[in-house]
Amino acid sequence: MERKTGRIRPAISKEELEKTWGRVFSEDAQSALSELCAKAKDERVKELLNARPERPKLRVLLSDERPKVRKNAARLIGELYLPGDFEALKNALFREDTRFVLPSIVLALGNAGETAAQTLEHYAKNLPPVNGPEDEKHIAELKEALSAARSRCEQKQRREFTGLKAPAEVVLTVQPACEKLLFDEAREKGIGLRRTPLGPAARVIDYRALFSLRTFEEALFPLGAIPAPKIANRQGFSEWAGAARSAANRFLWLLSACLSGGRPYPYRIELRGEIEDRKTAISALSAVLGETGGLANSPSGYDAEFRVICEKGKTLLFAKLFVPPDPRFAYRKGAVSASIHPVNAAALMRFARPHLKDGARVIDPCCGSGTLLVERAKLGLPVSDLLGVDIDGAALAIAQSNADAAGVRAGFVRADATRFVPQKPFDELFANLPFGTRVGTAQRNDAFYRGLVQRLNAYLSAEGVAVFYTTQFAALSRLLEGAGFKVADSMRFEAGGLSPFGIIAKRK
């Protein structure tokens, strides 16, 4: 069962939205504006707020006597941006004298596109003077905001991947338990992988060929390593980021070598691991990357990522390309909640492969959006029939759309998996079962597990195999034992902080 954003979008409470909006023009404006900024990231909320007759009054708050209200008003206007906001934001920028308010106005102007480009260019050439160490921090944040906003204002050109000009090292990230599966897959597909301290790596000139492998998570270009920050303050982060200059230049060289369109190349910074004051750390890195003259920090629209991983007293630096896009799971045109990640689905298939057969009839009795069926079809072991069953009609529509996009022929039936009667048994059954920690309740899930296991004899042929994905290993094992099945093999995965098992069951 799949999810595209990681969770189902909750329903909007219009009554709650009304109450928050009503506080915007009151003494509680600062808090209300902040709450709406978070809510307005949802397009449905944005549409509702922009339709309100009082919407133009937000611009008046850019002149409020309270600096934090002005700041949050600019943030909300940026989220909701309408063409009529431009003049108000422009006037606010040139009259604002409170440093910490300025970045929010600048970022809001970035949504005006080419209309604001000249205004921001003029402002960037006439920045306010720096008055003391605290002011230096605010001006640095302002410069970073200007870089992001100006990049957003540029008319975006569609870049293309032109290919690596020379062999390059690429590290493939993979769950530890799945590393052997990745090496097996690479050998099968003629891709040379080797173990390195950073993980499985390949030296390739045909970068696109790596995406024939389905069991890795990300492809990263190593840029080097630097020491961890000595002290978590502005000076300490500045020195730390300064040590990344060589990596910044390698990052620019890589993008120049394989992407069309010329400088500046839009990128974002992704900082992972334990580090204090992440905002200051990212700001320091952005300043160093900006010194290359060919990179533009553009978190809202980018072609590459400067990945920073802080661990065990050191900082690892990588580049991740978003051009060309990873094509492996582009079939996911829709999703439902509580999904198995497609990389885990692909790894589950390779784990189960020794137990699967050529020309199998395959069923998924709780198929969700169809990922397990699609990944079974793409395993490289032919199937004769694919059938998805789910009680949710909306999920089945998504599954059909995804199967069509993947070029996979599959049938789908709306039914309760614990009552469905197949016309004839299947050779293989795959099921991403509901977890008590993420879907339903433990009591409801126990009943579902029991009902499904009781139907395994009807679902499976005499030599049939069932492959499950669940955190409830012990409970499922007991049920299988009682139904005349045994756990033939199992392995543990990682999934969003959980540790589900892949479980292969056969008749005793």
XYZ file of C-alpha atoms in Angstrom:
508
model
C 0.000 0.000 0.000
C 1.503 3.256 -1.145
C 1.735 6.834 -0.055
C 3.175 9.640 -2.049
C 3.686 12.257 0.612
C 4.202 9.965 3.582
C 0.709 10.455 5.003
C -2.893 11.035 4.011
C -3.790 14.714 3.891
C -6.103 15.447 6.801
C -9.438 17.076 6.171
C -9.520 20.864 6.538
C -11.448 22.250 9.480
C -13.047 25.358 7.972
C -14.350 26.360 11.366
C -10.847 26.291 12.854
C -9.513 28.179 9.833
C -12.185 30.862 10.320
C -11.220 31.310 13.968
C -7.522 31.632 13.150
C -8.229 34.090 10.344
C -10.345 36.164 12.715
C -7.341 36.542 15.040
C -5.137 37.896 12.249
C -6.501 41.407 12.683
C -6.365 41.403 16.478
C -3.831 41.662 19.290
C -2.998 38.010 18.651
C -1.975 38.682 15.036
C 1.588 37.379 15.386
C 0.510 33.932 16.546
C -2.406 33.680 14.096
C -0.224 34.641 11.126
C 2.356 32.034 12.119
C -0.306 29.313 12.328
C -1.695 30.250 8.921
C 1.783 30.183 7.368
C 2.022 26.507 8.300
C -1.508 25.722 7.124
C -1.105 27.612 3.841
C 1.408 25.080 2.570
C -1.712 23.046 1.790
C -3.065 24.231 -1.579
C -6.632 23.773 -0.338
C -6.054 26.221 2.513
C -4.296 28.655 0.196
C -7.307 28.689 -2.113
C -9.728 29.293 0.768
C -7.690 32.149 2.255
C -7.107 33.900 -1.060
C -10.866 33.822 -1.730
C -11.677 35.742 1.442
C -12.886 39.335 0.897
C -10.511 40.577 3.646
C -7.479 39.069 1.895
C -6.116 42.464 0.650
C -6.037 43.679 4.280
C -3.015 41.428 4.865
C -0.931 44.014 2.998
C -1.809 46.603 5.635
C -0.078 44.447 8.256
C 3.236 45.057 6.450
C 3.066 48.515 8.093
C 2.057 47.286 11.560
C 3.976 48.810 14.451
C 4.965 45.347 15.714
C 8.024 43.970 13.838
C 7.077 40.319 14.388
C 3.643 40.965 12.924
C 5.259 42.572 9.871
C 7.569 39.587 9.529
C 4.773 37.007 9.757
C 2.519 39.041 7.467
C 5.266 38.951 4.828
C 5.670 35.190 5.333
C 1.940 34.576 4.885
C 1.703 36.857 1.854
C 4.613 34.896 0.392
C 2.726 31.641 0.889
C -0.491 33.065 -0.586
C 1.117 35.339 -3.186
C -1.201 37.158 -5.590
C -0.044 39.662 -8.243
C -1.620 42.524 -6.294
C 0.831 41.905 -3.444
C 3.897 43.049 -5.370
C 3.683 46.808 -4.813
C 2.919 46.397 -1.110
C 5.910 44.102 -0.633
C 8.186 46.353 -2.677
C 7.258 49.419 -0.618
C 7.623 47.440 2.610
C 11.137 46.318 1.622
C 12.494 49.815 1.085
C 10.965 51.299 4.221
C 11.705 48.387 6.605
C 14.432 49.204 9.139
C 14.216 46.122 11.386
C 16.830 43.666 10.184
C 15.147 40.370 11.096
C 11.998 41.324 9.134
C 13.795 41.886 5.830
C 14.477 38.256 4.759
C 10.762 37.406 4.982
C 9.841 40.323 2.716
C 12.581 39.402 0.252
C 11.475 35.757 0.081
C 7.864 36.814 -0.440
C 8.963 39.003 -3.358
C 10.671 35.972 -4.870
C 7.195 34.620 -5.658
C 6.574 37.544 -8.001
C 8.877 36.032 -10.605
C 10.411 38.293 -13.220
C 8.282 41.187 -11.971
C 10.438 41.429 -8.854
C 13.827 40.648 -10.427
C 14.832 44.274 -11.005
C 13.652 45.348 -7.545
C 15.692 42.651 -5.836
C 18.757 43.360 -7.971
C 18.588 47.052 -7.045
C 18.142 46.242 -3.366
C 21.047 43.760 -3.401
C 23.359 46.514 -4.629
C 22.336 48.840 -1.798
C 22.282 46.631 1.278
C 22.100 48.322 4.673
C 25.466 48.720 6.456
C 26.610 46.205 9.068
C 26.555 47.615 12.575
C 28.185 45.144 14.949
C 28.351 41.311 15.281
C 24.611 40.790 15.830
C 23.859 42.850 12.738
C 26.321 40.739 10.761
C 24.128 37.687 11.424
C 20.996 39.444 10.114
C 22.759 40.741 6.991
C 24.068 37.222 6.262
C 20.494 35.894 6.478
C 19.328 38.736 4.230
C 21.968 37.890 1.611
C 20.933 34.253 1.692
C 17.276 35.236 1.235
C 18.200 37.510 -1.673
C 20.091 34.691 -3.379
C 17.125 32.330 -3.036
C 14.554 34.949 -4.105
C 16.548 36.139 -7.115
C 17.080 32.576 -8.241
C 13.318 31.997 -7.993
C 12.673 35.144 -10.040
C 14.802 34.000 -12.941
C 12.904 32.469 -15.795
C 13.597 28.789 -15.214
C 15.214 26.928 -18.055
C 14.751 23.229 -18.431
C 18.136 21.621 -17.961
C 19.137 18.326 -19.466
C 21.611 15.716 -18.356
C 24.346 15.664 -20.995
C 26.243 12.709 -19.535
C 29.404 12.309 -17.508
C 32.538 13.313 -19.412
C 34.748 10.923 -17.444
C 34.202 7.961 -15.098
C 32.939 9.072 -11.690
C 32.531 7.400 -8.320
C 28.907 6.948 -7.255
C 27.855 5.610 -3.850
C 24.548 3.753 -3.635
C 22.828 4.040 -0.269
C 21.128 0.863 0.914
C 19.768 -0.610 4.120
C 22.455 -2.812 5.732
C 20.232 -5.892 5.564
C 19.641 -5.299 1.848
C 23.268 -4.831 0.803
C 23.721 -8.450 -0.294
C 20.522 -8.196 -2.367
C 21.927 -5.121 -4.124
C 25.234 -6.848 -4.922
C 23.372 -9.889 -6.258
C 21.202 -7.673 -8.442
C 24.232 -5.744 -9.721
C 26.058 -8.950 -10.689
C 22.951 -10.168 -12.514
C 22.712 -6.928 -14.468
C 26.428 -6.598 -15.233
C 27.130 -3.576 -13.040
C 30.373 -3.689 -11.085
C 29.901 -2.745 -7.434
C 32.499 -2.825 -4.675
C 32.348 -2.259 -0.945
C 33.792 1.020 0.329
C 33.744 2.759 3.739
C 30.902 4.916 2.394
C 28.865 1.946 1.172
C 28.433 0.073 -2.122
C 30.022 2.090 -4.922
C 30.445 1.949 -8.686
C 32.816 3.820 -10.958
C 30.712 4.640 -13.993
C 30.534 6.825 -17.025
C 27.009 5.636 -17.899
C 25.244 7.133 -14.862
C 21.764 6.268 -16.137
C 22.646 2.556 -16.170
C 22.681 2.561 -12.354
C 18.924 3.010 -12.355
C 18.444 -0.471 -13.747
C 19.090 -1.478 -10.105
C 15.914 -1.282 -8.032
C 17.177 -2.156 -4.550
C 19.239 0.943 -3.682
C 17.773 4.102 -2.188
C 19.890 6.994 -3.519
C 22.828 7.575 -5.861
C 25.336 10.050 -4.383
C 28.604 11.473 -5.722
C 31.197 11.715 -2.900
C 32.693 15.206 -2.595
C 34.953 14.610 0.399
C 34.975 14.875 4.180
C 35.783 17.662 6.643
C 36.075 17.749 10.450
C 32.985 18.347 12.552
C 32.366 21.943 13.753
C 34.617 22.736 16.724
C 32.087 25.042 18.321
C 28.412 25.709 17.568
C 28.475 29.460 17.005
C 28.649 31.678 13.935
C 32.448 31.790 13.924
C 32.727 28.030 14.458
C 30.316 27.255 11.636
C 32.065 29.737 9.357
C 35.387 27.930 9.882
C 33.694 24.547 9.420
C 32.023 25.611 6.189
C 35.291 27.141 4.964
C 36.830 23.676 5.020
C 34.187 22.643 2.451
C 35.466 25.003 -0.278
C 37.175 22.217 -2.204
C 33.995 20.154 -2.066
C 31.990 23.177 -3.255
C 34.277 23.517 -6.264
C 33.958 19.799 -7.032
C 30.170 20.174 -6.781
C 30.223 23.011 -9.323
C 32.571 21.074 -11.604
C 30.232 18.063 -11.570
C 27.167 20.149 -12.447
C 29.070 22.045 -15.158
C 30.258 18.761 -16.631
C 26.927 16.975 -16.905
C 24.086 19.543 -17.018
C 23.099 21.846 -19.855
C 22.139 25.478 -19.439
C 25.232 27.030 -17.889
C 25.693 28.882 -14.616
C 24.317 29.514 -12.072
C 23.175 26.013 -11.188
C 20.267 25.999 -8.695
C 20.783 23.672 -5.737
C 19.633 23.073 -2.188
C 21.478 22.068 0.983
C 20.364 18.943 2.842
C 21.897 18.718 6.325
C 21.558 15.418 8.176
C 22.792 14.113 11.499
C 23.281 15.642 14.921
C 24.324 19.287 14.759
C 23.386 22.313 16.829
C 21.886 25.458 15.280
C 21.154 23.958 11.871
C 19.998 27.272 10.439
C 23.341 28.963 11.116
C 25.224 25.918 9.816
C 23.273 25.925 6.546
C 23.735 29.671 6.179
C 27.506 29.278 6.543
C 27.596 26.521 3.923
C 25.443 28.555 1.553
C 27.901 31.449 1.795
C 30.834 29.196 0.884
C 28.964 27.575 -2.018
C 28.012 31.041 -3.219
C 31.691 32.003 -3.401
C 32.120 29.605 -6.350
C 30.269 32.095 -8.533
C 28.374 29.340 -10.309
C 25.886 28.058 -7.753
C 22.571 29.552 -6.612
C 20.930 28.373 -3.392
C 17.329 27.799 -4.479
C 15.403 25.568 -2.034
C 12.168 26.046 -3.959
C 13.543 24.917 -7.323
C 16.805 23.014 -7.796
C 18.610 20.575 -10.056
C 20.994 19.157 -7.458
C 21.515 18.768 -3.740
C 24.600 19.414 -1.626
C 24.213 16.622 0.950
C 25.911 17.109 4.339
C 26.003 14.228 6.826
C 27.343 14.858 10.325
C 28.375 11.667 12.105
C 31.034 10.366 14.483
C 33.044 13.577 14.686
C 33.278 14.181 10.945
C 31.226 15.650 8.123
C 30.681 13.733 4.885
C 29.822 15.705 1.742
C 27.986 14.413 -1.320
C 26.199 15.621 -4.451
C 22.833 14.269 -5.480
C 21.481 14.962 -8.960
C 17.795 15.498 -9.678
C 18.500 15.753 -13.411
C 18.043 13.190 -14.807
C 15.207 12.195 -12.467
C 15.247 8.719 -10.957
C 12.946 6.822 -13.376
C 12.551 3.604 -11.376
C 9.302 4.352 -9.600
C 7.802 6.945 -11.932
C 4.804 4.636 -12.313
C 3.553 5.829 -8.915
C 0.932 8.178 -10.282
C -1.107 7.904 -7.098
C -0.752 6.568 -3.587
C -2.601 5.565 -0.457
C -1.482 5.569 3.143
C 0.532 2.986 5.085
C 2.559 2.005 2.059
C 5.599 -0.126 1.554
C 8.374 1.988 0.100
C 8.986 0.860 -3.518
C 12.683 0.222 -2.800
C 11.639 -2.083 0.054
C 9.120 -3.722 -2.267
C 11.850 -4.342 -4.852
C 14.192 -5.697 -2.148
C 11.421 -7.932 -0.784
C 11.035 -9.429 -4.267
C 14.733 -10.198 -4.559
C 14.761 -11.685 -1.051
C 11.840 -13.952 -1.981
C 13.133 -14.779 -5.461
C 14.687 -18.193 -4.599
C 11.191 -19.309 -3.533
C 9.351 -17.955 -6.595
C 8.661 -19.622 -9.907
C 8.700 -18.781 -13.590
C 5.218 -18.173 -15.015
C 3.570 -17.874 -11.602
C 0.016 -16.804 -10.919
C 0.331 -14.013 -8.326
C -2.182 -12.428 -5.949
C -1.971 -9.536 -3.485
C -5.102 -9.737 -1.268
C -4.620 -6.258 0.251
C -2.954 -4.559 -2.686
C -3.453 -0.876 -1.860
C -1.965 1.058 -4.778
C -0.389 -2.019 -6.345
C 3.315 -1.591 -5.634
C 4.029 -5.223 -4.762
C 2.354 -6.414 -7.939
C 4.293 -3.956 -10.092
C 7.598 -4.847 -8.444
C 6.873 -8.569 -8.874
C 6.309 -7.930 -12.583
C 9.633 -6.052 -12.790
C 11.652 -8.705 -10.954
C 12.730 -10.344 -14.205
C 10.972 -13.618 -13.446
C 7.926 -13.943 -15.763
C 4.393 -14.157 -14.372
C 1.277 -15.501 -16.073
C -1.322 -13.624 -14.006
C -1.389 -10.729 -11.530
C -4.444 -10.038 -9.382
C -4.908 -7.309 -6.780
C -7.704 -7.443 -4.189
C -8.627 -4.614 -1.826
C -11.705 -3.550 0.091
C -11.088 0.111 -0.807
C -12.401 1.056 -4.249
C -10.378 4.289 -4.368
C -7.184 2.328 -3.706
C -8.011 -0.044 -6.558
C -8.457 2.857 -8.979
C -5.005 4.108 -7.999
C -3.558 0.610 -8.345
C -4.969 0.272 -11.853
C -3.527 3.674 -12.815
C -0.109 2.721 -11.443
C -0.113 -0.654 -13.183
C -1.035 1.016 -16.482
C 1.769 3.575 -16.040
C 4.226 0.741 -15.335
C 3.118 -1.152 -18.414
C 2.045 -4.059 -16.209
C -1.036 -6.131 -17.046
C -2.920 -6.803 -13.816
C -6.509 -7.330 -12.785
C -8.137 -5.805 -9.718
C -11.143 -6.881 -7.654
C -12.905 -5.078 -4.834
C -13.408 -7.554 -1.993
C -12.593 -8.362 1.628
C -9.357 -10.381 1.659
C -10.666 -12.559 4.502
C -13.713 -13.618 2.440
C -12.559 -13.511 -1.171
C -12.812 -16.863 -3.004
C -10.404 -17.176 -5.955
C -11.563 -19.193 -8.975
C -8.395 -21.286 -8.700
C -5.340 -21.213 -6.404
C -2.331 -18.988 -6.958
C 1.368 -19.878 -6.882
C 2.430 -16.762 -4.980
C 0.766 -14.444 -2.508
C 2.272 -11.084 -1.498
C 0.802 -8.908 1.239
C 1.888 -5.670 2.908
C -0.173 -6.232 6.043
C -1.584 -3.422 8.203
C 0.672 -2.637 11.184
C -0.878 -1.950 14.589
C 1.596 0.929 14.934
C 0.412 2.753 11.831
C -2.956 1.438 10.585
C -6.068 0.376 12.447
C -5.949 -1.058 15.934
C -4.161 -4.106 17.334
C -7.500 -5.854 17.898
C -8.771 -5.189 14.374
C -5.444 -6.168 12.824
C -5.327 -9.431 14.814
C -8.735 -10.342 13.437
C -7.628 -9.496 9.896
C -4.416 -11.530 10.204
C -6.358 -14.510 11.545
C -8.944 -14.298 8.787
C -6.312 -13.991 6.050
C -4.175 -16.870 7.318
C -7.266 -19.075 7.562
C -7.828 -18.493 3.831
C -4.264 -19.325 2.745
C -5.244 -22.873 1.775
C -7.855 -21.441 -0.595
C -5.476 -18.807 -1.949
C -2.416 -20.995 -2.571
C -1.671 -24.056 -4.673
C -0.039 -27.084 -3.038
C 3.467 -25.732 -3.626
C 2.414 -22.112 -3.192
C 4.398 -19.537 -1.211
C 3.187 -16.532 0.790
C 5.367 -13.446 1.286
C 4.313 -11.026 4.021
C 5.587 -7.616 5.133
C 4.718 -6.683 8.722
C 6.061 -5.680 12.126
C 3.883 -8.361 13.770
C 6.360 -11.207 13.271
C 5.550 -13.240 16.402
C 1.775 -12.986 16.050
C 1.822 -13.892 12.362
C 4.215 -16.806 12.965
C 1.865 -18.305 15.572
C -1.094 -18.010 13.226
C 0.833 -19.612 10.370
C 1.922 -22.474 12.608
C -1.662 -23.137 13.635
C -2.786 -23.150 9.995
C -0.215 -25.734 8.877
C 2.375 -23.318 7.516
C 5.958 -22.567 8.547
C 8.226 -19.553 8.261
C 10.775 -20.647 5.641
C 12.851 -17.446 5.856
C 12.680 -13.865 7.104
C 14.626 -10.619 7.053
C 14.238 -7.265 8.756
C 13.776 -3.963 6.921
C 13.869 -0.327 7.989
C 10.845 1.814 7.235
C 10.292 5.266 8.697
C 11.515 4.397 12.184
C 9.817 0.978 12.155
C 11.414 -2.427 11.603
C 9.043 -4.553 9.538
C 9.940 -8.094 8.538
C 9.779 -9.777 5.200
C 8.385 -13.251 5.965
C 8.281 -16.204 3.571
C 5.754 -18.889 4.497
C 5.215 -22.333 3.050
C 3.159 -25.366 3.943
C 4.819 -27.712 6.395
